[in-house]
Amino acid sequence: GESVGLHLPTLSVQEGDNSIINCAYSNSASDYFIWYKQESGKGPQFIIDIRSNMDKRQGQRVTVLLNKTVKHLSLQIAATQPGDSAVYFCAENIPPPGAGSYQLTFGKGTKLSVIP
Amino acid sequence: DADVTQTPRNRITKTGKRIMLECSQTKGHDRMYWYRQDPGLGLRLIYYSFDVKDINKGEISDGYSVSRQAQAKFSLSLESAIPNQTALYFCATSRSDRAYEQYFGPGTRLTVT
């Protein structure tokens, strides 16, 4: 199976509430974890990344939390807006030994629906 | 104008036909990628290129080939299309020092009948 997965395939939230999207990973060698947003009919869009030596990182209205003990990653969206409706993918970056290349492994995605 | 463009946006082709999907970027990035997206399976890497002379196979390269004609252009070919190659195909680019921050094109929806 894939090393990056999601706890919930769909999530519905009221506009203005906070959203939390969860992701589990299994590879301890991953050095970066990333969240992407994919709106309908578009390609994925980078949101935020977190390095494996951090446990929290904040962006504009988004916060990513990393718990390496339980291999869990989450994306929190504050004051969710209709424009946040999309599929959210977590991804992990596993660097090959001795090389500078990076390959991302994507999870299957969580669909976030914002109720006006 | 879009930084990463893909042509065509939609294509229907028959089994056994050769088809090429094209990708161009104006971001000046060295690295380019081709992904395939299927419902429920997320994004899977087909091929990636670090520069014009460095091309590497990804997770699912069988049945596909690529060409990096220039820094800005990366094309994906299906030599003999089969129905299970029906999918949404994305091209992406990145800087070498932030390869995990990738910029995706709008996608090509390919249907093989």
PDB file of C-alpha atoms in Angstrom:
ATOM      1  CA  GLY A   1       0.000   0.000   0.000  1.00  0.00           C
ATOM      2  CA  GLU A   2       0.964   3.667  -0.202  1.00  0.00           C
ATOM      3  CA  SER A   3       3.067   5.078   2.570  1.00  0.00           C
ATOM      4  CA  VAL A   4       0.991   8.249   2.683  1.00  0.00           C
ATOM      5  CA  GLY A   5      -2.686   7.949   3.479  1.00  0.00           C
ATOM      6  CA  LEU A   6      -5.617   9.906   4.774  1.00  0.00           C
ATOM      7  CA  HIS A   7      -7.999   9.222   7.633  1.00  0.00           C
ATOM      8  CA  LEU A   8     -11.081  10.721   5.953  1.00  0.00           C
ATOM      9  CA  PRO A   9     -11.943  10.844   2.257  1.00  0.00           C
ATOM     10  CA  THR A  10     -14.484  13.679   2.655  1.00  0.00           C
ATOM     11  CA  LEU A  11     -14.959  16.557   5.068  1.00  0.00           C
ATOM     12  CA  SER A  12     -17.805  19.060   5.226  1.00  0.00           C
ATOM     13  CA  VAL A  13     -17.511  22.231   7.299  1.00  0.00           C
ATOM     14  CA  GLN A  14     -19.555  25.365   7.818  1.00  0.00           C
ATOM     15  CA  GLU A  15     -18.194  28.565   6.406  1.00  0.00           C
ATOM     16  CA  GLY A  16     -16.240  30.363   9.098  1.00  0.00           C
ATOM     17  CA  ASP A  17     -15.404  27.223  11.061  1.00  0.00           C
ATOM     18  CA  ASN A  18     -11.938  25.749  11.271  1.00  0.00           C
ATOM     19  CA  SER A  19     -11.053  22.693   9.169  1.00  0.00           C
ATOM     20  CA  ILE A  20      -8.647  19.935  10.087  1.00  0.00           C
ATOM     21  CA  ILE A  21      -7.424  17.500   7.450  1.00  0.00           C
ATOM     22  CA  ASN A  22      -5.390  14.541   8.629  1.00  0.00           C
ATOM     23  CA  CYS A  23      -2.760  12.373   7.015  1.00  0.00           C
ATOM     24  CA  ALA A  24      -0.785   9.336   8.157  1.00  0.00           C
ATOM     25  CA  TYR A  25       2.621   8.430   6.831  1.00  0.00           C
ATOM     26  CA  SER A  26       4.819   5.405   7.353  1.00  0.00           C
ATOM     27  CA  ASN A  27       8.312   6.288   6.117  1.00  0.00           C
ATOM     28  CA  SER A  28      10.558   7.627   8.864  1.00  0.00           C
ATOM     29  CA  ALA A  29      13.142   8.706   6.258  1.00  0.00           C
ATOM     30  CA  SER A  30      10.883  11.409   4.804  1.00  0.00           C
ATOM     31  CA  ASP A  31      12.533  14.800   5.217  1.00  0.00           C
ATOM     32  CA  TYR A  32       9.736  17.093   4.049  1.00  0.00           C
ATOM     33  CA  PHE A  33       5.987  16.883   4.215  1.00  0.00           C
ATOM     34  CA  ILE A  34       3.865  18.971   1.927  1.00  0.00           C
ATOM     35  CA  TRP A  35       0.219  19.913   1.445  1.00  0.00           C
ATOM     36  CA  TYR A  36      -1.286  20.549  -1.970  1.00  0.00           C
ATOM     37  CA  LYS A  37      -4.735  21.884  -2.877  1.00  0.00           C
ATOM     38  CA  GLN A  38      -6.518  20.826  -6.047  1.00  0.00           C
ATOM     39  CA  GLU A  39      -9.575  22.765  -7.147  1.00  0.00           C
ATOM     40  CA  SER A  40     -11.990  21.234  -9.601  1.00  0.00           C
ATOM     41  CA  GLY A  41     -10.579  21.219 -13.132  1.00  0.00           C
ATOM     42  CA  LYS A  42      -7.169  22.467 -12.094  1.00  0.00           C
ATOM     43  CA  GLY A  43      -3.769  21.077 -11.274  1.00  0.00           C
ATOM     44  CA  PRO A  44      -2.582  20.735  -7.681  1.00  0.00           C
ATOM     45  CA  GLN A  45      -1.291  23.890  -6.015  1.00  0.00           C
ATOM     46  CA  PHE A  46       1.414  23.981  -3.344  1.00  0.00           C
ATOM     47  CA  ILE A  47       0.129  25.247   0.005  1.00  0.00           C
ATOM     48  CA  ILE A  48       2.760  24.720   2.650  1.00  0.00           C
ATOM     49  CA  ASP A  49       5.620  22.438   3.610  1.00  0.00           C
ATOM     50  CA  ILE A  50       7.164  21.365   6.873  1.00  0.00           C
ATOM     51  CA  ARG A  51      10.589  19.955   7.442  1.00  0.00           C
ATOM     52  CA  SER A  52      10.863  16.751   9.440  1.00  0.00           C
ATOM     53  CA  ASN A  53      12.801  18.482  12.251  1.00  0.00           C
ATOM     54  CA  MET A  54       9.858  20.805  12.945  1.00  0.00           C
ATOM     55  CA  ASP A  55       6.520  20.064  14.595  1.00  0.00           C
ATOM     56  CA  LYS A  56       4.535  23.127  13.556  1.00  0.00           C
ATOM     57  CA  ARG A  57       4.553  25.646  10.779  1.00  0.00           C
ATOM     58  CA  GLN A  58       2.106  28.458  10.090  1.00  0.00           C
ATOM     59  CA  GLY A  59       1.140  30.151   6.884  1.00  0.00           C
ATOM     60  CA  GLN A  60      -1.644  32.461   5.906  1.00  0.00           C
ATOM     61  CA  ARG A  61      -4.755  30.945   7.553  1.00  0.00           C
ATOM     62  CA  VAL A  62      -3.129  27.507   7.476  1.00  0.00           C
ATOM     63  CA  THR A  63      -1.127  25.600  10.031  1.00  0.00           C
ATOM     64  CA  VAL A  64       0.589  22.279   9.515  1.00  0.00           C
ATOM     65  CA  LEU A  65       1.336  20.039  12.475  1.00  0.00           C
ATOM     66  CA  LEU A  66       3.749  17.123  12.379  1.00  0.00           C
ATOM     67  CA  ASN A  67       3.771  14.393  15.005  1.00  0.00           C
ATOM     68  CA  LYS A  68       6.659  12.088  14.267  1.00  0.00           C
ATOM     69  CA  THR A  69       5.923   9.851  17.239  1.00  0.00           C
ATOM     70  CA  VAL A  70       2.719   8.618  15.658  1.00  0.00           C
ATOM     71  CA  LYS A  71       3.661   9.523  12.073  1.00  0.00           C
ATOM     72  CA  HIS A  72       0.788  11.913  11.663  1.00  0.00           C
ATOM     73  CA  LEU A  73       0.449  15.127   9.681  1.00  0.00           C
ATOM     74  CA  SER A  74      -2.438  17.569   9.761  1.00  0.00           C
ATOM     75  CA  LEU A  75      -3.492  20.717   7.937  1.00  0.00           C
ATOM     76  CA  GLN A  76      -5.588  23.228   9.818  1.00  0.00           C
ATOM     77  CA  ILE A  77      -7.452  25.909   7.899  1.00  0.00           C
ATOM     78  CA  ALA A  78      -8.750  28.806   9.966  1.00  0.00           C
ATOM     79  CA  ALA A  79     -12.071  30.498   9.180  1.00  0.00           C
ATOM     80  CA  THR A  80     -12.801  28.226   6.246  1.00  0.00           C
ATOM     81  CA  GLN A  81     -14.128  30.014   3.183  1.00  0.00           C
ATOM     82  CA  PRO A  82     -16.023  28.758   0.116  1.00  0.00           C
ATOM     83  CA  GLY A  83     -12.819  29.177  -1.895  1.00  0.00           C
ATOM     84  CA  ASP A  84     -11.207  26.541   0.293  1.00  0.00           C
ATOM     85  CA  SER A  85     -13.448  23.869  -1.213  1.00  0.00           C
ATOM     86  CA  ALA A  86     -11.081  21.492  -2.973  1.00  0.00           C
ATOM     87  CA  VAL A  87      -9.287  18.180  -2.658  1.00  0.00           C
ATOM     88  CA  TYR A  88      -6.295  18.347  -0.347  1.00  0.00           C
ATOM     89  CA  PHE A  89      -3.331  16.032  -0.785  1.00  0.00           C
ATOM     90  CA  CYS A  90      -0.551  15.400   1.630  1.00  0.00           C
ATOM     91  CA  ALA A  91       2.770  14.316   0.193  1.00  0.00           C
ATOM     92  CA  GLU A  92       6.034  13.130   1.614  1.00  0.00           C
ATOM     93  CA  ASN A  93       9.479  13.543   0.197  1.00  0.00           C
ATOM     94  CA  ILE A  94      11.882  10.658   0.635  1.00  0.00           C
ATOM     95  CA  PRO A  95      15.422  11.506  -0.426  1.00  0.00           C
ATOM     96  CA  PRO A  96      17.323   8.599  -1.982  1.00  0.00           C
ATOM     97  CA  PRO A  97      20.583   7.854  -0.185  1.00  0.00           C
ATOM     98  CA  GLY A  98      23.606   9.573  -1.644  1.00  0.00           C
ATOM     99  CA  ALA A  99      21.709  11.589  -4.225  1.00  0.00           C
ATOM    100  CA  GLY A 100      20.167  15.028  -4.428  1.00  0.00           C
ATOM    101  CA  SER A 101      16.990  13.930  -6.070  1.00  0.00           C
ATOM    102  CA  TYR A 102      13.566  14.181  -4.600  1.00  0.00           C
ATOM    103  CA  GLN A 103      10.435  12.270  -5.373  1.00  0.00           C
ATOM    104  CA  LEU A 104       7.104  13.022  -3.857  1.00  0.00           C
ATOM    105  CA  THR A 105       4.692  10.321  -2.769  1.00  0.00           C
ATOM    106  CA  PHE A 106       1.144  11.650  -2.685  1.00  0.00           C
ATOM    107  CA  GLY A 107      -1.747  10.493  -0.579  1.00  0.00           C
ATOM    108  CA  LYS A 108      -5.133   9.779  -2.119  1.00  0.00           C
ATOM    109  CA  GLY A 109      -6.665  13.102  -1.088  1.00  0.00           C
ATOM    110  CA  THR A 110      -9.446  14.483   1.118  1.00  0.00           C
ATOM    111  CA  LYS A 111     -12.311  16.411  -0.389  1.00  0.00           C
ATOM    112  CA  LEU A 112     -13.214  19.494   1.638  1.00  0.00           C
ATOM    113  CA  SER A 113     -16.670  20.949   1.082  1.00  0.00           C
ATOM    114  CA  VAL A 114     -17.541  24.302   2.640  1.00  0.00           C
ATOM    115  CA  ILE A 115     -21.207  24.840   3.467  1.00  0.00           C
ATOM    116  CA  PRO A 116     -22.235  28.500   3.033  1.00  0.00           C
TER     117      PRO A 116
ATOM    118  CA  ASP B   1      -0.376  33.833 -18.847  1.00  0.00           C
ATOM    119  CA  ALA B   2      -0.047  30.445 -17.212  1.00  0.00           C
ATOM    120  CA  ASP B   3       3.443  29.448 -16.062  1.00  0.00           C
ATOM    121  CA  VAL B   4       2.970  25.774 -16.962  1.00  0.00           C
ATOM    122  CA  THR B   5       0.904  24.924 -20.016  1.00  0.00           C
ATOM    123  CA  GLN B   6      -0.177  21.574 -21.385  1.00  0.00           C
ATOM    124  CA  THR B   7      -1.499  20.632 -24.794  1.00  0.00           C
ATOM    125  CA  PRO B   8      -3.913  19.216 -25.643  1.00  0.00           C
ATOM    126  CA  ARG B   9      -6.301  19.721 -22.728  1.00  0.00           C
ATOM    127  CA  ASN B  10      -8.518  16.865 -23.817  1.00  0.00           C
ATOM    128  CA  ARG B  11      -7.845  13.977 -26.143  1.00  0.00           C
ATOM    129  CA  ILE B  12      -9.749  10.901 -27.201  1.00  0.00           C
ATOM    130  CA  THR B  13      -7.772   8.262 -29.043  1.00  0.00           C
ATOM    131  CA  LYS B  14      -8.092   4.642 -30.053  1.00  0.00           C
ATOM    132  CA  THR B  15      -6.243   1.623 -28.726  1.00  0.00           C
ATOM    133  CA  GLY B  16      -2.901   1.156 -30.461  1.00  0.00           C
ATOM    134  CA  LYS B  17      -2.468   4.766 -31.519  1.00  0.00           C
ATOM    135  CA  ARG B  18       0.627   6.792 -30.681  1.00  0.00           C
ATOM    136  CA  ILE B  19      -0.048   9.980 -28.802  1.00  0.00           C
ATOM    137  CA  MET B  20       2.091  12.800 -27.480  1.00  0.00           C
ATOM    138  CA  LEU B  21       1.268  15.173 -24.662  1.00  0.00           C
ATOM    139  CA  GLU B  22       3.253  18.377 -24.486  1.00  0.00           C
ATOM    140  CA  CYS B  23       4.276  20.606 -21.620  1.00  0.00           C
ATOM    141  CA  SER B  24       5.895  24.039 -21.642  1.00  0.00           C
ATOM    142  CA  GLN B  25       6.971  26.227 -18.752  1.00  0.00           C
ATOM    143  CA  THR B  26       8.034  29.833 -18.357  1.00  0.00           C
ATOM    144  CA  LYS B  27       9.162  29.542 -14.728  1.00  0.00           C
ATOM    145  CA  GLY B  28      12.793  28.894 -15.612  1.00  0.00           C
ATOM    146  CA  HIS B  29      12.832  25.724 -13.522  1.00  0.00           C
ATOM    147  CA  ASP B  30      15.347  22.973 -14.187  1.00  0.00           C
ATOM    148  CA  ARG B  31      13.194  20.082 -13.069  1.00  0.00           C
ATOM    149  CA  MET B  32      10.114  18.807 -14.840  1.00  0.00           C
ATOM    150  CA  TYR B  33       7.770  15.924 -14.053  1.00  0.00           C
ATOM    151  CA  TRP B  34       4.937  13.940 -15.555  1.00  0.00           C
ATOM    152  CA  TYR B  35       2.234  12.526 -13.269  1.00  0.00           C
ATOM    153  CA  ARG B  36      -0.856  10.490 -13.810  1.00  0.00           C
ATOM    154  CA  GLN B  37      -3.988  10.937 -11.700  1.00  0.00           C
ATOM    155  CA  ASP B  38      -6.668   8.291 -11.392  1.00  0.00           C
ATOM    156  CA  PRO B  39      -9.755   8.530  -9.157  1.00  0.00           C
ATOM    157  CA  GLY B  40      -8.975   7.177  -5.700  1.00  0.00           C
ATOM    158  CA  LEU B  41      -5.287   6.683  -6.447  1.00  0.00           C
ATOM    159  CA  GLY B  42      -3.894  10.174  -6.125  1.00  0.00           C
ATOM    160  CA  LEU B  43      -0.949  11.297  -8.224  1.00  0.00           C
ATOM    161  CA  ARG B  44       1.667   8.842  -9.444  1.00  0.00           C
ATOM    162  CA  LEU B  45       4.983   9.807 -10.978  1.00  0.00           C
ATOM    163  CA  ILE B  46       5.665   8.581 -14.517  1.00  0.00           C
ATOM    164  CA  TYR B  47       8.963  10.275 -15.428  1.00  0.00           C
ATOM    165  CA  TYR B  48      11.028  13.166 -14.197  1.00  0.00           C
ATOM    166  CA  SER B  49      13.880  15.212 -15.614  1.00  0.00           C
ATOM    167  CA  PHE B  50      16.524  17.151 -13.718  1.00  0.00           C
ATOM    168  CA  ASP B  51      17.737  18.887 -16.874  1.00  0.00           C
ATOM    169  CA  VAL B  52      17.826  18.347 -20.627  1.00  0.00           C
ATOM    170  CA  LYS B  53      20.290  15.468 -20.373  1.00  0.00           C
ATOM    171  CA  ASP B  54      18.993  13.801 -17.222  1.00  0.00           C
ATOM    172  CA  ILE B  55      15.768  11.812 -17.445  1.00  0.00           C
ATOM    173  CA  ASN B  56      14.611   9.270 -14.893  1.00  0.00           C
ATOM    174  CA  LYS B  57      11.843   6.719 -14.593  1.00  0.00           C
ATOM    175  CA  GLY B  58       9.228   7.178 -11.946  1.00  0.00           C
ATOM    176  CA  GLU B  59       6.884   4.755 -10.265  1.00  0.00           C
ATOM    177  CA  ILE B  60       4.828   3.817 -13.350  1.00  0.00           C
ATOM    178  CA  SER B  61       6.966   4.373 -16.475  1.00  0.00           C
ATOM    179  CA  ASP B  62       5.990   1.207 -18.376  1.00  0.00           C
ATOM    180  CA  GLY B  63       4.144   2.066 -21.589  1.00  0.00           C
ATOM    181  CA  TYR B  64       5.368   5.668 -21.582  1.00  0.00           C
ATOM    182  CA  SER B  65       8.373   7.558 -22.915  1.00  0.00           C
ATOM    183  CA  VAL B  66       9.478  11.164 -22.583  1.00  0.00           C
ATOM    184  CA  SER B  67      11.597  13.743 -24.339  1.00  0.00           C
ATOM    185  CA  ARG B  68      13.115  16.894 -22.855  1.00  0.00           C
ATOM    186  CA  GLN B  69      13.553  19.014 -25.937  1.00  0.00           C
ATOM    187  CA  ALA B  70      14.683  22.109 -24.064  1.00  0.00           C
ATOM    188  CA  GLN B  71      14.746  23.398 -20.517  1.00  0.00           C
ATOM    189  CA  ALA B  72      11.223  24.683 -21.010  1.00  0.00           C
ATOM    190  CA  LYS B  73       9.704  21.697 -22.822  1.00  0.00           C
ATOM    191  CA  PHE B  74       8.978  18.160 -21.664  1.00  0.00           C
ATOM    192  CA  SER B  75       6.759  15.835 -23.676  1.00  0.00           C
ATOM    193  CA  LEU B  76       5.164  12.520 -22.749  1.00  0.00           C
ATOM    194  CA  SER B  77       4.447   9.836 -25.363  1.00  0.00           C
ATOM    195  CA  LEU B  78       2.269   6.778 -25.310  1.00  0.00           C
ATOM    196  CA  GLU B  79       3.727   4.589 -28.057  1.00  0.00           C
ATOM    197  CA  SER B  80       0.699   2.321 -28.313  1.00  0.00           C
ATOM    198  CA  ALA B  81      -2.169   3.561 -26.201  1.00  0.00           C
ATOM    199  CA  ILE B  82      -4.286   1.092 -24.218  1.00  0.00           C
ATOM    200  CA  PRO B  83      -7.584   1.697 -22.383  1.00  0.00           C
ATOM    201  CA  ASN B  84      -6.050   1.514 -18.893  1.00  0.00           C
ATOM    202  CA  GLN B  85      -3.989   4.569 -19.776  1.00  0.00           C
ATOM    203  CA  THR B  86      -7.185   6.577 -19.651  1.00  0.00           C
ATOM    204  CA  ALA B  87      -6.456   9.150 -16.959  1.00  0.00           C
ATOM    205  CA  LEU B  88      -5.714  12.772 -16.154  1.00  0.00           C
ATOM    206  CA  TYR B  89      -2.082  13.666 -16.882  1.00  0.00           C
ATOM    207  CA  PHE B  90      -0.232  16.501 -15.199  1.00  0.00           C
ATOM    208  CA  CYS B  91       3.064  18.121 -15.960  1.00  0.00           C
ATOM    209  CA  ALA B  92       4.894  19.874 -13.124  1.00  0.00           C
ATOM    210  CA  THR B  93       8.068  21.874 -12.617  1.00  0.00           C
ATOM    211  CA  SER B  94      10.267  22.762  -9.671  1.00  0.00           C
ATOM    212  CA  ARG B  95      13.478  24.424  -8.680  1.00  0.00           C
ATOM    213  CA  SER B  96      16.366  22.125  -7.924  1.00  0.00           C
ATOM    214  CA  ASP B  97      16.702  23.358  -4.341  1.00  0.00           C
ATOM    215  CA  ARG B  98      12.991  23.073  -3.506  1.00  0.00           C
ATOM    216  CA  ALA B  99      12.007  20.031  -5.518  1.00  0.00           C
ATOM    217  CA  TYR B 100       9.080  19.285  -3.200  1.00  0.00           C
ATOM    218  CA  GLU B 101       7.427  22.607  -4.152  1.00  0.00           C
ATOM    219  CA  GLN B 102       6.073  21.731  -7.542  1.00  0.00           C
ATOM    220  CA  TYR B 103       4.045  23.843  -9.947  1.00  0.00           C
ATOM    221  CA  PHE B 104       1.475  21.950 -11.933  1.00  0.00           C
ATOM    222  CA  GLY B 105      -0.085  22.544 -15.314  1.00  0.00           C
ATOM    223  CA  PRO B 106      -3.855  22.405 -15.861  1.00  0.00           C
ATOM    224  CA  GLY B 107      -3.794  18.755 -16.930  1.00  0.00           C
ATOM    225  CA  THR B 108      -4.646  16.731 -20.010  1.00  0.00           C
ATOM    226  CA  ARG B 109      -7.652  14.434 -19.883  1.00  0.00           C
ATOM    227  CA  LEU B 110      -6.858  11.409 -22.044  1.00  0.00           C
ATOM    228  CA  THR B 111      -9.414   8.799 -23.022  1.00  0.00           C
ATOM    229  CA  VAL B 112      -8.328   5.639 -24.827  1.00  0.00           C
ATOM    230  CA  THR B 113     -11.198   3.729 -26.424  1.00  0.00           C
TER     231      THR B 113
END
